Amino acid sequence: MSIASATRWEQRVLRAAHPIAFPLLSAIRSPVRRIPGLGVLVKDADLLRATLLDTEGFTKNGPGAPSDLWTPVLGPSVLLNMEGAEHAALRRKLGPLFAPAFVDALVAESLGAATRDLADALARGERVDLVAHSRRGASAVIARLVGLDERVIDDELFARVSRVTGFVTLARPRLTPRQLGIARGILAELGEHARRAYAGDESTVPGRMRALGLDEREALGAVGAFVLTGTETIVSYVPRLAAILIDSGWLPRLAASPEQVDAAVAEGLRVTTPSPMMLRSVVQPRTIGGVAVRPGERILLGTYWANRALGEFDPATNPAAQLKQLWFGAGSHFCLGAPLAMAQIRLTLDALLGTPTLRVVSRRPSRGVLIPSYASLVVERS
Ligand code: HEM
């Protein structure tokens, strides 16, 4: 068990997801570099943050930006393809859904029983696949956000969502007509559930959105954004954090010093950066780290590399503390679901800390996926 072994496994996870792009982008040493056919890559944390905060110069709604991918699937008003006053107004309306009291209740209702089962199974010495557990958990949370009936929640929901994001690659900023048809079908089906829930009472999240003053189009757009952003990131992170804590020997250390848990979660987010890259389109001529960029160019914000530049996983010195949660973005598009993500992460981590002598029985990184992850991670008490 060592930090080096944790790092080796992490690299295998990244390489399995992006066998060409990961080594290619990792080999680039300069903080800013124009890559023909792809865009301008930024790998420095300060330059990256400055780009995210400069909303006059850069947008999510232009050539090569996320709008090229998601507007044809979900329409023009899904947060992650909006800018300016309309975007800010929608985020403000959604704010109460991510307030601590609402988030804690949502997570307890959707994950409480399953997490207790996980803790009990580990304590009894059973083998558990943490990826399967995380997929069920993320599906349960997303089902609540969409307003799905508890009975239709299963792994299938996760599989359908990841089919949509699986269409995205760095080299192809738009979906093909066939992919677009499949993606629209999957999201339209979820949208139908959300529409029904919106029309109903406040016991569902879409119903609550109506009470908060969102019109139907805004509510369905928000639901679409939650589905796309809030499922795979969590299913990526929770097992990777568990693997890092086990591989590095930090799990028993944390159980003995719980005051370091926050630092461990932040460090895990820094070294994994589940959403490894953000995209922007240039609106105004700008210079990033000495490289002039022109309107219409695509900017590849390599958050993963910027975060990793601060070194290996180390909750004791906690380099993550200086990054202001860059793994959740910065500025106007900062991850809206961050409180929800943190509540989900903490709940599962607490269950793992109940049996700190875990070992990895077997594991398999996912191949060819957008969000690097394990396809399975089986653990048991050693
Ligand atoms: C560890 C888990 C997660 C990570 C690392 C993560 C990361 C991010 C990042 C980096 C962004 C900003 C993208 C950009 O500026 O281009 C973002 C935006 C967003 N995230 Fe998360 N996310 C996570 C979990 C979640 C969850 C659970 C939800 C649940 C609903 C969620 C909802 C959103 C939404 C709605 C946005 C768009 C906000 C906007 O454009 O205004 N995220 N996330």
Short mmCIF file of C-alpha atoms and ligand atoms in Angstrom, two decimals:
data_model
loop_
_atom_site.label_atom_id
_atom_site.label_comp_id
_atom_site.label_asym_id
_atom_site.label_seq_id
_atom_site.Cartn_x
_atom_site.Cartn_y
_atom_site.Cartn_z
CA MET A 1 0.00 0.00 0.00
CA SER A 2 1.44 3.36 -1.01
CA ILE A 3 0.67 6.68 -2.63
CA ALA A 4 2.57 5.43 -5.70
CA SER A 5 0.19 2.49 -6.04
CA ALA A 6 -2.84 4.83 -5.70
CA THR A 7 -1.37 7.06 -8.43
CA ARG A 8 -0.67 4.11 -10.74
CA TRP A 9 -4.27 2.93 -10.50
CA GLU A 10 -5.58 6.45 -11.09
CA GLN A 11 -3.47 6.70 -14.25
CA ARG A 12 -4.89 3.40 -15.46
CA VAL A 13 -8.43 4.73 -14.90
CA LEU A 14 -7.65 7.85 -16.95
CA ARG A 15 -5.93 5.92 -19.73
CA ALA A 16 -8.74 3.36 -20.00
CA ALA A 17 -11.26 6.19 -20.43
CA HIS A 18 -9.21 8.24 -22.89
CA PRO A 19 -6.45 6.05 -24.37
CA ILE A 20 -5.37 8.66 -26.93
CA ALA A 21 -6.31 12.04 -25.42
CA PHE A 22 -4.96 11.39 -21.91
CA PRO A 23 -1.34 10.57 -22.86
CA LEU A 24 -1.42 13.24 -25.59
CA LEU A 25 -2.57 16.05 -23.29
CA SER A 26 -0.44 14.83 -20.37
CA ALA A 27 2.69 15.08 -22.53
CA ILE A 28 2.15 18.81 -23.13
CA ARG A 29 4.29 20.71 -20.65
CA SER A 30 3.41 24.35 -21.36
CA PRO A 31 0.58 26.01 -19.42
CA VAL A 32 -1.17 27.12 -22.64
CA ARG A 33 -0.82 25.44 -26.03
CA ARG A 34 -2.81 25.62 -29.28
CA ILE A 35 -3.53 22.07 -30.49
CA PRO A 36 -4.53 22.08 -34.16
CA GLY A 37 -7.99 20.64 -34.70
CA LEU A 38 -8.85 20.58 -30.98
CA GLY A 39 -8.49 24.08 -29.52
CA VAL A 40 -6.31 25.97 -27.05
CA LEU A 41 -5.41 23.85 -24.02
CA VAL A 42 -4.99 25.61 -20.64
CA LYS A 43 -3.33 23.61 -17.84
CA ASP A 44 -2.52 26.28 -15.26
CA ALA A 45 -4.91 26.80 -12.33
CA ASP A 46 -4.67 30.63 -12.21
CA LEU A 47 -5.11 31.04 -15.98
CA LEU A 48 -7.96 28.56 -15.92
CA ARG A 49 -9.78 30.40 -13.15
CA ALA A 50 -9.24 33.77 -14.86
CA THR A 51 -10.78 32.32 -18.05
CA LEU A 52 -13.81 31.00 -16.14
CA LEU A 53 -14.34 34.36 -14.44
CA ASP A 54 -14.05 36.37 -17.68
CA THR A 55 -17.62 35.94 -18.92
CA GLU A 56 -17.25 38.86 -21.39
CA GLY A 57 -14.42 37.07 -23.14
CA PHE A 58 -15.53 33.44 -22.95
CA THR A 59 -18.85 31.61 -23.13
CA LYS A 60 -20.37 28.15 -22.81
CA ASN A 61 -22.64 29.10 -25.64
CA GLY A 62 -20.61 29.26 -28.85
CA PRO A 63 -18.63 27.21 -31.38
CA GLY A 64 -17.01 24.17 -29.73
CA ALA A 65 -18.60 24.90 -26.33
CA PRO A 66 -21.05 22.65 -24.46
CA SER A 67 -24.00 24.32 -26.21
CA ASP A 68 -22.96 22.60 -29.47
CA LEU A 69 -23.50 19.29 -27.72
CA TRP A 70 -26.53 19.85 -25.53
CA THR A 71 -28.71 22.52 -27.16
CA PRO A 72 -29.78 20.16 -29.98
CA VAL A 73 -30.71 17.53 -27.37
CA LEU A 74 -32.32 19.60 -24.63
CA GLY A 75 -33.07 23.01 -26.06
CA PRO A 76 -31.47 26.36 -25.28
CA SER A 77 -32.26 26.76 -21.56
CA VAL A 78 -30.47 24.06 -19.57
CA LEU A 79 -28.09 26.12 -17.38
CA LEU A 80 -24.97 24.65 -18.91
CA ASN A 81 -25.67 26.34 -22.25
CA MET A 82 -26.93 29.64 -20.82
CA GLU A 83 -25.12 32.87 -19.94
CA GLY A 84 -25.87 36.30 -18.50
CA ALA A 85 -28.96 37.52 -16.69
CA GLU A 86 -31.23 34.65 -17.74
CA HIS A 87 -28.71 32.09 -16.47
CA ALA A 88 -28.25 33.92 -13.17
CA ALA A 89 -32.02 34.22 -12.68
CA LEU A 90 -32.56 30.49 -13.23
CA ARG A 91 -29.76 29.60 -10.80
CA ARG A 92 -31.26 31.92 -8.19
CA LYS A 93 -34.64 30.24 -8.52
CA LEU A 94 -33.04 26.80 -8.12
CA GLY A 95 -31.00 27.87 -5.06
CA PRO A 96 -33.40 26.51 -2.39
CA LEU A 97 -33.13 23.01 -3.91
CA PHE A 98 -29.45 22.94 -2.96
CA ALA A 99 -29.78 24.47 0.52
CA PRO A 100 -28.37 22.16 3.24
CA ALA A 101 -31.73 21.20 4.77
CA PHE A 102 -33.26 20.21 1.42
CA VAL A 103 -30.12 18.36 0.27
CA ASP A 104 -29.67 16.45 3.53
CA ALA A 105 -33.29 15.29 3.49
CA LEU A 106 -33.08 14.29 -0.18
CA VAL A 107 -29.88 12.31 0.33
CA ALA A 108 -31.12 10.65 3.52
CA GLU A 109 -34.37 9.59 1.84
CA SER A 110 -32.77 8.29 -1.32
CA LEU A 111 -29.51 6.84 0.04
CA GLY A 112 -29.96 6.34 3.79
CA ALA A 113 -31.18 2.74 3.80
CA ALA A 114 -28.82 1.58 1.02
CA THR A 115 -25.84 3.14 2.79
CA ARG A 116 -26.73 1.46 6.08
CA ASP A 117 -26.93 -1.85 4.19
CA LEU A 118 -23.50 -1.15 2.70
CA ALA A 119 -21.99 -0.45 6.13
CA ASP A 120 -23.56 -3.64 7.56
CA ALA A 121 -22.42 -5.80 4.64
CA LEU A 122 -18.83 -4.55 4.98
CA ALA A 123 -18.88 -5.04 8.74
CA ARG A 124 -20.10 -8.65 8.24
CA GLY A 125 -17.11 -9.27 5.96
CA GLU A 126 -19.12 -9.51 2.72
CA ARG A 127 -17.69 -8.57 -0.67
CA VAL A 128 -19.22 -5.39 -2.11
CA ASP A 129 -18.86 -3.80 -5.53
CA LEU A 130 -18.64 -0.11 -4.72
CA VAL A 131 -19.37 0.86 -8.33
CA ALA A 132 -22.64 -1.07 -8.36
CA HIS A 133 -23.50 0.51 -5.02
CA SER A 134 -22.69 4.02 -6.30
CA ARG A 135 -24.68 3.49 -9.51
CA ARG A 136 -27.76 2.48 -7.56
CA GLY A 137 -27.29 5.43 -5.22
CA ALA A 138 -26.78 7.98 -7.99
CA SER A 139 -29.78 6.59 -9.87
CA ALA A 140 -31.90 6.92 -6.73
CA VAL A 141 -30.87 10.56 -6.27
CA ILE A 142 -31.39 11.43 -9.91
CA ALA A 143 -34.74 9.66 -9.92
CA ARG A 144 -35.80 11.98 -7.11
CA LEU A 145 -34.57 15.03 -8.98
CA VAL A 146 -36.49 13.94 -12.08
CA GLY A 147 -39.57 13.02 -10.08
CA LEU A 148 -39.47 9.33 -11.06
CA ASP A 149 -41.47 6.77 -9.20
CA GLU A 150 -39.29 4.77 -6.74
CA ARG A 151 -40.37 1.56 -8.47
CA VAL A 152 -38.72 2.43 -11.78
CA ILE A 153 -35.30 3.10 -10.26
CA ASP A 154 -32.66 0.60 -11.25
CA ASP A 155 -29.21 0.37 -12.80
CA GLU A 156 -30.85 0.84 -16.19
CA LEU A 157 -31.32 4.52 -15.44
CA PHE A 158 -27.59 4.95 -14.96
CA ALA A 159 -26.87 2.93 -18.11
CA ARG A 160 -29.20 5.13 -20.20
CA VAL A 161 -27.68 8.37 -18.93
CA SER A 162 -24.12 7.20 -19.50
CA ARG A 163 -25.06 6.11 -23.00
CA VAL A 164 -25.78 9.78 -23.76
CA THR A 165 -22.56 11.18 -22.28
CA GLY A 166 -20.64 8.28 -23.85
CA PHE A 167 -21.31 9.85 -27.25
CA VAL A 168 -19.07 12.82 -26.40
CA THR A 169 -15.41 12.86 -27.36
CA LEU A 170 -12.92 15.70 -27.37
CA ALA A 171 -12.36 15.51 -31.10
CA ARG A 172 -16.05 15.64 -32.00
CA PRO A 173 -17.81 18.65 -30.50
CA ARG A 174 -21.25 17.68 -31.91
CA LEU A 175 -23.34 14.54 -31.76
CA THR A 176 -23.98 12.69 -35.02
CA PRO A 177 -27.62 12.60 -36.24
CA ARG A 178 -27.97 9.00 -35.03
CA GLN A 179 -26.54 9.82 -31.59
CA LEU A 180 -28.74 12.88 -31.40
CA GLY A 181 -31.83 10.73 -32.05
CA ILE A 182 -30.89 8.28 -29.28
CA ALA A 183 -29.99 11.05 -26.81
CA ARG A 184 -33.25 12.91 -27.50
CA GLY A 185 -35.22 9.68 -27.00
CA ILE A 186 -33.62 8.96 -23.62
CA LEU A 187 -33.94 12.50 -22.30
CA ALA A 188 -37.47 12.92 -23.68
CA GLU A 189 -38.55 9.87 -21.73
CA LEU A 190 -37.10 11.33 -18.51
CA GLY A 191 -38.63 14.68 -19.46
CA GLU A 192 -42.08 13.07 -19.65
CA HIS A 193 -41.77 11.87 -16.05
CA ALA A 194 -40.53 15.30 -15.01
CA ARG A 195 -43.45 16.99 -16.80
CA ARG A 196 -45.96 14.83 -14.93
CA ALA A 197 -44.18 15.46 -11.61
CA TYR A 198 -44.10 19.21 -12.36
CA ALA A 199 -47.85 19.20 -12.77
CA GLY A 200 -48.31 17.36 -9.47
CA ASP A 201 -47.75 18.36 -5.86
CA GLU A 202 -44.61 19.61 -4.09
CA SER A 203 -43.51 16.18 -2.88
CA THR A 204 -41.33 15.76 -5.99
CA VAL A 205 -38.43 17.97 -7.02
CA PRO A 206 -40.07 19.12 -10.30
CA GLY A 207 -43.26 19.87 -8.29
CA ARG A 208 -41.15 21.88 -5.86
CA MET A 209 -39.63 23.75 -8.81
CA ARG A 210 -43.12 24.88 -9.83
CA ALA A 211 -43.66 26.13 -6.27
CA LEU A 212 -40.33 28.00 -6.48
CA GLY A 213 -41.59 29.90 -9.53
CA LEU A 214 -39.89 28.03 -12.38
CA ASP A 215 -42.00 27.71 -15.50
CA GLU A 216 -42.28 24.27 -17.08
CA ARG A 217 -39.57 24.90 -19.68
CA GLU A 218 -37.11 26.06 -16.99
CA ALA A 219 -37.91 23.11 -14.73
CA LEU A 220 -37.45 20.56 -17.52
CA GLY A 221 -34.22 22.26 -18.57
CA ALA A 222 -32.90 22.10 -15.00
CA VAL A 223 -33.85 18.44 -14.75
CA GLY A 224 -31.95 17.74 -17.99
CA ALA A 225 -28.88 19.51 -16.62
CA PHE A 226 -29.03 17.51 -13.37
CA VAL A 227 -29.28 14.24 -15.27
CA LEU A 228 -26.30 15.06 -17.50
CA THR A 229 -24.02 16.47 -14.81
CA GLY A 230 -24.96 14.80 -11.54
CA THR A 231 -24.87 11.08 -12.24
CA GLU A 232 -21.57 9.93 -13.65
CA THR A 233 -19.45 12.43 -11.71
CA ILE A 234 -20.55 10.84 -8.44
CA VAL A 235 -20.28 7.29 -9.75
CA SER A 236 -16.78 8.17 -10.87
CA TYR A 237 -15.70 9.82 -7.65
CA VAL A 238 -16.94 7.68 -4.78
CA PRO A 239 -15.24 4.41 -5.88
CA ARG A 240 -12.07 6.27 -6.94
CA LEU A 241 -11.87 7.94 -3.53
CA ALA A 242 -12.35 4.56 -1.85
CA ALA A 243 -9.60 3.02 -4.02
CA ILE A 244 -7.19 5.88 -3.27
CA LEU A 245 -7.83 5.64 0.47
CA ILE A 246 -7.29 1.87 0.44
CA ASP A 247 -4.29 1.89 -1.94
CA SER A 248 -2.54 4.68 -0.04
CA GLY A 249 -3.23 3.30 3.43
CA TRP A 250 -5.19 6.43 4.36
CA LEU A 251 -8.50 4.70 5.20
CA PRO A 252 -7.40 3.47 8.67
CA ARG A 253 -5.56 6.76 9.28
CA LEU A 254 -8.78 8.68 8.62
CA ALA A 255 -10.81 6.39 10.86
CA ALA A 256 -8.33 7.22 13.63
CA SER A 257 -8.34 10.98 12.92
CA PRO A 258 -11.77 11.98 11.60
CA GLU A 259 -10.80 15.68 11.67
CA GLN A 260 -8.87 14.96 8.46
CA VAL A 261 -11.89 13.63 6.55
CA ASP A 262 -12.73 16.98 4.92
CA ALA A 263 -9.15 17.35 3.70
CA ALA A 264 -9.20 13.78 2.36
CA VAL A 265 -12.41 14.41 0.40
CA ALA A 266 -10.97 17.65 -1.04
CA GLU A 267 -7.65 15.99 -1.88
CA GLY A 268 -9.50 13.13 -3.53
CA LEU A 269 -11.49 15.60 -5.62
CA ARG A 270 -8.31 17.42 -6.55
CA VAL A 271 -6.33 14.38 -7.69
CA THR A 272 -9.26 12.71 -9.49
CA THR A 273 -11.04 15.83 -10.84
CA PRO A 274 -14.06 13.74 -11.99
CA SER A 275 -15.00 16.38 -14.58
CA PRO A 276 -11.47 16.58 -16.03
CA MET A 277 -12.05 19.27 -18.63
CA MET A 278 -14.30 22.30 -19.11
CA LEU A 279 -14.96 23.87 -22.50
CA ARG A 280 -15.44 27.49 -23.48
CA SER A 281 -15.79 29.39 -26.74
CA VAL A 282 -13.96 32.72 -27.23
CA VAL A 283 -16.25 35.75 -27.75
CA GLN A 284 -13.77 38.64 -27.50
CA PRO A 285 -10.09 38.64 -28.54
CA ARG A 286 -8.04 37.73 -25.46
CA THR A 287 -4.58 36.58 -24.42
CA ILE A 288 -4.24 33.56 -22.16
CA GLY A 289 -0.77 33.19 -20.68
CA GLY A 290 0.76 34.99 -23.66
CA VAL A 291 -1.21 33.06 -26.30
CA ALA A 292 -3.63 35.25 -28.31
CA VAL A 293 -7.04 33.66 -28.85
CA ARG A 294 -9.67 34.74 -31.38
CA PRO A 295 -13.49 34.80 -31.29
CA GLY A 296 -14.89 31.40 -32.26
CA GLU A 297 -11.89 29.44 -30.98
CA ARG A 298 -12.42 26.59 -28.56
CA ILE A 299 -10.71 26.66 -25.16
CA LEU A 300 -9.99 23.35 -23.43
CA LEU A 301 -9.67 24.02 -19.73
CA GLY A 302 -7.62 21.08 -18.47
CA THR A 303 -8.70 21.19 -14.83
CA TYR A 304 -7.36 17.70 -14.16
CA TRP A 305 -3.78 18.68 -15.04
CA ALA A 306 -4.01 22.05 -13.24
CA ASN A 307 -5.14 20.29 -10.07
CA ARG A 308 -2.62 17.46 -10.35
CA ALA A 309 0.23 19.95 -10.72
CA LEU A 310 0.05 20.47 -6.94
CA GLY A 311 1.35 16.95 -6.32
CA GLU A 312 0.16 13.61 -5.00
CA PHE A 313 -2.83 12.91 -2.75
CA ASP A 314 -1.94 14.21 0.71
CA PRO A 315 -4.65 15.07 3.25
CA ALA A 316 -1.95 15.93 5.82
CA THR A 317 -0.62 18.95 3.87
CA ASN A 318 -3.89 19.37 1.89
CA PRO A 319 -2.70 21.28 -1.21
CA ALA A 320 -6.35 21.25 -2.36
CA ALA A 321 -7.09 24.00 0.15
CA GLN A 322 -5.48 26.61 -2.14
CA LEU A 323 -7.59 25.71 -5.18
CA LYS A 324 -10.97 27.09 -4.05
CA GLN A 325 -12.65 23.88 -5.24
CA LEU A 326 -11.54 24.32 -8.83
CA TRP A 327 -12.75 20.73 -9.43
CA PHE A 328 -16.28 22.17 -9.19
CA GLY A 329 -15.46 25.03 -11.61
CA ALA A 330 -15.44 28.75 -10.77
CA GLY A 331 -17.61 31.80 -11.31
CA SER A 332 -21.09 31.83 -12.74
CA HIS A 333 -21.21 28.13 -13.73
CA PHE A 334 -19.70 26.80 -10.48
CA CYS A 335 -21.24 23.36 -9.88
CA LEU A 336 -24.78 23.96 -8.67
CA GLY A 337 -24.98 20.42 -7.34
CA ALA A 338 -21.82 20.68 -5.19
CA PRO A 339 -23.69 20.54 -1.85
CA LEU A 340 -25.60 17.50 -3.08
CA ALA A 341 -22.41 15.84 -4.32
CA MET A 342 -20.66 16.50 -0.99
CA ALA A 343 -23.57 15.07 1.00
CA GLN A 344 -23.58 11.89 -1.12
CA ILE A 345 -19.80 11.53 -0.81
CA ARG A 346 -19.77 12.02 2.96
CA LEU A 347 -22.55 9.52 3.53
CA THR A 348 -20.77 6.73 1.66
CA LEU A 349 -17.37 7.61 3.12
CA ASP A 350 -18.79 7.40 6.64
CA ALA A 351 -20.05 3.90 5.81
CA LEU A 352 -16.56 2.87 4.58
CA LEU A 353 -14.89 4.33 7.66
CA GLY A 354 -16.95 1.94 9.79
CA THR A 355 -14.74 -0.88 8.40
CA PRO A 356 -11.35 0.78 7.90
CA THR A 357 -9.46 -2.45 7.18
CA LEU A 358 -10.85 -2.83 3.65
CA ARG A 359 -8.86 -4.34 0.83
CA VAL A 360 -9.50 -4.34 -2.90
CA VAL A 361 -10.45 -7.83 -4.09
CA SER A 362 -10.71 -6.94 -7.79
CA ARG A 363 -11.18 -3.89 -9.98
CA ARG A 364 -11.69 -2.92 -13.61
CA PRO A 365 -11.40 0.60 -15.06
CA SER A 366 -14.16 1.62 -17.54
CA ARG A 367 -13.03 1.77 -21.17
CA GLY A 368 -13.83 4.57 -23.61
CA VAL A 369 -16.05 6.65 -21.29
CA LEU A 370 -16.28 10.45 -21.00
CA ILE A 371 -15.96 10.59 -17.21
CA PRO A 372 -13.06 8.34 -16.10
CA SER A 373 -14.29 5.73 -13.64
CA TYR A 374 -14.09 2.14 -12.46
CA ALA A 375 -16.51 -0.33 -14.05
CA SER A 376 -16.19 -2.40 -10.89
CA LEU A 377 -14.34 -2.13 -7.59
CA VAL A 378 -14.92 -5.07 -5.28
CA VAL A 379 -13.79 -4.60 -1.69
CA GLU A 380 -13.98 -6.61 1.53
CA ARG A 381 -12.70 -6.50 5.09
CA SER A 382 -9.14 -7.83 5.30
C1 HEM B 1 -18.10 14.97 -7.65
C2 HEM B 1 -19.14 15.34 -8.32
C3 HEM B 1 -19.23 16.52 -9.23
C4 HEM B 1 -18.23 17.23 -9.86
C5 HEM B 1 -16.73 17.00 -9.80
C6 HEM B 1 -18.89 18.27 -10.62
C7 HEM B 1 -18.21 19.22 -11.39
C8 HEM B 1 -18.82 20.26 -12.06
C9 HEM B 1 -18.11 21.28 -12.79
C10 HEM B 1 -16.60 21.34 -13.00
C11 HEM B 1 -19.03 22.15 -13.28
C12 HEM B 1 -18.76 23.43 -14.06
C13 HEM B 1 -18.62 23.18 -15.54
C14 HEM B 1 -18.22 24.41 -16.32
O1 HEM B 1 -18.08 25.51 -15.79
O2 HEM B 1 -18.05 24.25 -17.54
C15 HEM B 1 -20.35 21.66 -12.88
C16 HEM B 1 -21.55 22.27 -13.21
C17 HEM B 1 -22.78 21.76 -12.83
N1 HEM B 1 -23.03 20.71 -11.97
FE1 HEM B 1 -21.64 19.52 -11.10
N2 HEM B 1 -20.24 18.18 -10.45
C18 HEM B 1 -20.50 17.13 -9.61
C19 HEM B 1 -21.73 16.69 -9.17
C20 HEM B 1 -22.93 17.28 -9.48
C21 HEM B 1 -24.22 16.81 -8.99
C22 HEM B 1 -24.45 15.64 -8.05
C23 HEM B 1 -25.16 17.62 -9.55
C24 HEM B 1 -26.62 17.46 -9.29
C25 HEM B 1 -27.57 17.99 -9.74
C26 HEM B 1 -24.46 18.61 -10.38
C27 HEM B 1 -25.06 19.63 -11.09
C28 HEM B 1 -24.40 20.57 -11.84
C29 HEM B 1 -25.07 21.57 -12.64
C30 HEM B 1 -26.57 21.77 -12.78
C31 HEM B 1 -24.07 22.32 -13.27
C32 HEM B 1 -24.26 23.46 -14.27
C33 HEM B 1 -24.25 24.77 -13.56
C34 HEM B 1 -24.33 25.94 -14.53
O3 HEM B 1 -23.96 25.80 -15.69
O4 HEM B 1 -24.75 27.00 -14.08
N3 HEM B 1 -23.12 18.36 -10.30
N4 HEM B 1 -20.18 20.52 -12.11
#
